[in-house]
Tab-separated table of C-alpha atoms in Angstrom:
chain	number	residue	atom	x	y	z
A	57	ASP	CA	0.000	0.000	0.000
A	58	GLY	CA	1.345	3.394	-0.940
A	59	GLY	CA	1.230	6.098	1.650
A	60	ILE	CA	2.889	8.323	4.203
A	61	THR	CA	4.033	6.760	7.467
A	62	GLN	CA	4.741	8.835	10.533
A	63	SER	CA	6.281	7.321	13.610
A	64	PRO	CA	5.939	7.130	16.479
A	65	LYS	CA	2.258	7.973	16.947
A	66	TYR	CA	2.934	9.340	20.451
A	67	LEU	CA	6.219	10.760	21.700
A	68	PHE	CA	7.250	12.133	25.050
A	69	ARG	CA	10.173	14.444	25.591
A	70	LYS	CA	11.956	15.612	28.687
A	71	GLU	CA	12.924	19.230	29.055
A	72	GLY	CA	16.188	19.987	27.253
A	73	GLN	CA	16.086	16.951	24.972
A	74	ASN	CA	16.072	16.865	21.207
A	75	VAL	CA	13.654	14.432	19.580
A	76	THR	CA	13.320	13.297	15.982
A	77	LEU	CA	10.030	12.548	14.280
A	78	SER	CA	10.050	10.171	11.342
A	79	CYS	CA	8.212	10.658	8.035
A	80	GLU	CA	8.531	8.100	5.245
A	81	GLN	CA	6.623	7.950	1.949
A	82	ASN	CA	6.573	5.303	-0.753
A	83	LEU	CA	4.610	7.381	-3.244
A	84	ASN	CA	7.698	8.520	-5.163
A	85	HIS	CA	6.770	12.121	-4.349
A	86	ASP	CA	9.368	14.841	-4.843
A	87	ALA	CA	7.963	17.345	-2.332
A	88	MET	CA	7.579	16.860	1.414
A	89	TYR	CA	6.288	19.160	4.154
A	90	TRP	CA	6.107	19.408	7.944
A	91	TYR	CA	3.234	21.156	9.709
A	92	ARG	CA	2.423	21.815	13.335
A	93	GLN	CA	-1.178	21.729	14.609
A	94	ASP	CA	-2.237	23.200	17.952
A	95	PRO	CA	-5.701	22.725	19.490
A	96	GLY	CA	-8.328	24.860	17.827
A	97	GLN	CA	-5.891	26.168	15.241
A	98	GLY	CA	-5.074	25.493	11.652
A	99	LEU	CA	-1.890	23.886	10.443
A	100	ARG	CA	1.284	25.965	10.317
A	101	LEU	CA	4.185	25.172	8.011
A	102	ILE	CA	7.513	24.377	9.682
A	103	TYR	CA	9.754	23.260	6.790
A	104	TYR	CA	9.324	22.028	3.252
A	105	SER	CA	11.468	20.317	0.653
A	106	GLN	CA	10.892	20.285	-3.084
A	107	ILE	CA	13.775	17.968	-3.904
A	108	VAL	CA	16.405	15.780	-2.258
A	109	ASN	CA	19.196	17.656	-0.443
A	110	ASP	CA	17.240	20.911	-0.495
A	111	PHE	CA	14.741	22.376	1.976
A	112	GLN	CA	13.344	25.757	2.991
A	113	LYS	CA	12.025	27.286	6.176
A	114	GLY	CA	8.313	27.701	6.580
A	115	ASP	CA	6.491	30.164	8.804
A	116	ILE	CA	7.558	28.721	12.185
A	117	ALA	CA	10.995	27.102	11.650
A	118	GLU	CA	12.654	28.372	14.829
A	119	GLY	CA	13.598	25.515	17.160
A	120	TYR	CA	13.250	22.860	14.438
A	121	SER	CA	15.633	21.250	11.955
A	122	VAL	CA	15.190	18.843	9.030
A	123	SER	CA	17.190	16.833	6.548
A	124	ARG	CA	16.325	15.391	3.135
A	125	GLU	CA	19.029	12.875	2.283
A	126	LYS	CA	16.649	10.435	0.609
A	127	LYS	CA	13.603	11.070	-1.554
A	128	GLU	CA	11.352	8.960	0.639
A	129	SER	CA	12.399	10.353	4.025
A	130	PHE	CA	12.052	13.783	5.648
A	131	PRO	CA	12.777	13.578	9.420
A	132	LEU	CA	12.006	16.515	11.700
A	133	THR	CA	14.079	17.237	14.805
A	134	VAL	CA	12.469	19.252	17.578
A	135	THR	CA	15.368	20.850	19.412
A	136	SER	CA	15.601	22.077	22.990
A	137	ALA	CA	15.421	25.595	21.544
A	138	GLN	CA	11.739	25.033	20.783
A	139	LYS	CA	10.152	26.371	23.969
A	140	ASN	CA	6.634	25.118	23.364
A	141	PRO	CA	6.989	21.809	21.513
A	142	THR	CA	3.766	20.158	22.681
A	143	ALA	CA	1.653	19.777	19.534
A	144	PHE	CA	0.400	17.430	16.840
A	145	TYR	CA	2.956	17.184	14.013
A	146	LEU	CA	1.857	16.337	10.502
A	147	CYS	CA	3.949	15.356	7.521
A	148	ALA	CA	2.692	15.720	3.964
A	149	SER	CA	3.962	14.967	0.487
A	150	SER	CA	3.046	15.824	-3.082
A	151	MET	CA	4.186	14.649	-6.498
A	152	ASP	CA	5.569	18.133	-7.051
A	153	ARG	CA	4.641	21.671	-6.075
A	154	PHE	CA	1.812	21.707	-8.619
A	155	LYS	CA	0.052	18.677	-7.185
A	156	PRO	CA	-2.088	18.337	-4.041
A	157	GLN	CA	-0.531	17.587	-0.669
A	158	HIS	CA	-1.465	14.362	1.114
A	159	PHE	CA	-0.950	13.873	4.830
A	160	GLY	CA	0.215	11.161	7.191
A	161	ASP	CA	-1.634	10.443	10.447
A	162	GLY	CA	0.645	12.542	12.605
A	163	THR	CA	2.802	12.301	15.720
A	164	ARG	CA	1.595	13.763	19.009
A	165	LEU	CA	4.512	15.174	21.000
A	166	SER	CA	4.183	15.890	24.720
A	167	ILE	CA	6.580	17.239	27.337
A	168	LEU	CA	7.095	15.187	30.492
B	232	GLY	CA	2.091	37.179	3.821
B	233	GLU	CA	-1.085	35.238	3.235
B	234	ASN	CA	-3.806	35.135	5.899
B	235	VAL	CA	-6.844	32.861	5.751
B	236	GLU	CA	-9.962	33.341	7.840
B	237	GLN	CA	-12.559	30.586	8.130
B	238	HIS	CA	-16.171	30.765	9.326
B	239	PRO	CA	-18.036	29.445	11.181
B	240	SER	CA	-15.859	27.774	13.801
B	241	THR	CA	-18.632	25.275	14.568
B	242	LEU	CA	-21.629	24.228	12.507
B	243	SER	CA	-24.462	21.892	13.448
B	244	VAL	CA	-26.897	20.650	10.810
B	245	GLN	CA	-29.611	18.059	10.625
B	246	GLU	CA	-28.922	14.975	8.558
B	247	GLY	CA	-29.964	15.627	4.969
B	248	ASP	CA	-29.505	19.400	5.191
B	249	SER	CA	-26.754	21.352	3.438
B	250	ALA	CA	-23.655	22.798	5.094
B	251	VAL	CA	-21.640	25.783	3.908
B	252	ILE	CA	-18.210	26.822	5.181
B	253	LYS	CA	-16.632	30.069	4.023
B	254	CYS	CA	-13.030	31.253	3.827
B	255	THR	CA	-11.438	34.553	2.894
B	256	TYR	CA	-7.818	35.065	1.899
B	257	SER	CA	-5.655	38.160	1.766
B	258	ASP	CA	-3.039	37.566	-0.947
B	259	SER	CA	-4.503	38.090	-4.407
B	260	ALA	CA	-1.565	36.110	-5.877
B	261	SER	CA	-2.763	32.853	-4.280
B	262	ASN	CA	-3.923	30.440	-6.959
B	263	TYR	CA	-4.647	27.149	-5.235
B	264	PHE	CA	-7.393	26.449	-2.681
B	265	PRO	CA	-7.753	22.952	-1.205
B	266	TRP	CA	-10.223	21.716	1.405
B	267	TYR	CA	-9.330	19.022	3.918
B	268	LYS	CA	-11.415	16.866	6.258
B	269	GLN	CA	-9.828	15.743	9.520
B	270	GLU	CA	-11.216	13.049	11.783
B	271	LEU	CA	-10.144	12.677	15.391
B	272	GLY	CA	-6.555	11.486	15.757
B	273	LYS	CA	-5.994	11.349	12.012
B	274	GLY	CA	-4.235	13.458	9.434
B	275	PRO	CA	-6.228	15.762	7.129
B	276	GLN	CA	-7.675	14.156	4.024
B	277	LEU	CA	-8.009	16.151	0.813
B	278	ILE	CA	-11.650	16.234	-0.238
B	279	ILE	CA	-11.665	18.792	-3.039
B	280	ASP	CA	-9.487	21.555	-4.435
B	281	ILE	CA	-9.828	24.395	-6.900
B	282	ARG	CA	-7.408	26.531	-8.875
B	283	SER	CA	-7.810	30.195	-9.583
B	284	ASN	CA	-8.678	29.717	-13.245
B	285	VAL	CA	-11.904	27.910	-12.266
B	286	GLY	CA	-14.937	29.404	-10.529
B	287	GLU	CA	-16.622	26.245	-9.336
B	288	LYS	CA	-15.877	22.544	-8.965
B	289	LYS	CA	-18.168	19.720	-7.930
B	290	ASP	CA	-17.593	16.143	-6.813
B	291	GLN	CA	-20.796	14.277	-5.933
B	292	ARG	CA	-22.183	15.919	-2.750
B	293	ILE	CA	-19.271	18.321	-2.367
B	294	ALA	CA	-18.705	21.560	-4.261
B	295	VAL	CA	-16.337	24.485	-3.945
B	296	THR	CA	-16.863	27.989	-5.313
B	297	LEU	CA	-14.223	30.678	-5.733
B	298	ASN	CA	-14.705	34.434	-6.024
B	299	LYS	CA	-11.303	35.908	-6.907
B	300	THR	CA	-12.547	39.481	-6.887
B	301	ALA	CA	-13.818	39.232	-3.343
B	302	LYS	CA	-11.019	36.831	-2.359
B	303	HIS	CA	-13.253	34.245	-0.829
B	304	PHE	CA	-14.087	30.602	-1.440
B	305	SER	CA	-16.679	28.280	0.031
B	306	LEU	CA	-17.269	24.578	0.614
B	307	HIS	CA	-20.787	23.263	0.063
B	308	ILE	CA	-21.866	19.833	1.295
B	309	THR	CA	-25.337	18.700	0.279
B	310	GLU	CA	-27.449	15.892	1.749
B	311	THR	CA	-25.221	15.701	4.815
B	312	GLN	CA	-24.713	12.361	6.543
B	313	PRO	CA	-23.461	11.533	10.068
B	314	GLU	CA	-20.133	10.400	8.597
B	315	ASP	CA	-19.584	13.952	7.331
B	316	SER	CA	-19.042	14.998	10.965
B	317	ALA	CA	-15.406	16.095	11.261
B	318	VAL	CA	-13.197	19.186	11.271
B	319	TYR	CA	-12.869	20.887	7.895
B	320	PHE	CA	-9.945	23.115	6.930
B	321	CYS	CA	-9.570	25.460	4.013
B	322	ALA	CA	-6.172	26.581	2.743
B	323	ALA	CA	-4.675	28.962	0.215
B	324	GLY	CA	-1.330	28.883	-1.540
B	325	LEU	CA	0.735	29.878	-4.538
B	326	MET	CA	1.884	26.788	-6.352
B	327	GLU	CA	4.708	28.512	-8.163
B	328	TYR	CA	6.153	29.514	-4.799
B	329	GLY	CA	6.692	26.002	-3.470
B	330	ASN	CA	2.987	25.417	-2.811
B	331	LYS	CA	3.267	26.774	0.721
B	332	LEU	CA	-0.237	26.452	2.106
B	333	VAL	CA	-1.732	28.753	4.738
B	334	PHE	CA	-4.621	27.106	6.571
B	335	GLY	CA	-7.763	28.470	8.143
B	336	ALA	CA	-8.463	27.666	11.805
B	337	GLY	CA	-10.983	24.958	10.968
B	338	THR	CA	-14.737	24.321	11.246
B	339	ILE	CA	-16.179	21.592	13.448
B	340	LEU	CA	-19.130	20.133	11.543
B	341	ARG	CA	-21.689	18.084	13.467
B	342	VAL	CA	-24.389	16.266	11.537
B	343	LYS	CA	-27.263	15.270	13.802
B	344	SER	CA	-29.297	12.204	12.909
């Protein structure tokens, strides 16, 4: 089955720790995106990548980092610099920037 | 930058009635307007989208209209069913600019049977 897999589904972080959220797609999509969703709010773009080895900051990139070493993978690291990391994180991909974005089922990150 | 406002924040309808959700955007350059449905604990699912060169698009019970002059677009769901209950998000973006989408805050739709 083709799709976008995010893992883990739930993640807990201690203060001062970095954590990495996984996003893998087997759709052969060029573009991948990371969004953050807070309760009662819309999705906000953290980072996006249109092609391997290239990525750009979105609207709320501070405290986050990404890499795009492989076409199918776009991991997001939430660093200790992110002061309010508790949120629902969603990864999306699209064939290219002219095609619709499709989402994974998210990772819920909480602070212990 | 782009700003998207979505109304209403909650909407309750009787099964079989129609539901309408409206969004306004600020950047006249935006040319792509998708709508997503999100169920509890899941990621958003694309239900319909429209590009700026089209005024209306329909897919079975779902339709979207776009008014570029007024910078607003709407989602119309006819003959609502209980399984339509979910959170709906509109978004706006410029595909040539990396397809960065800006989302509305969402509408909780409840269909009462």
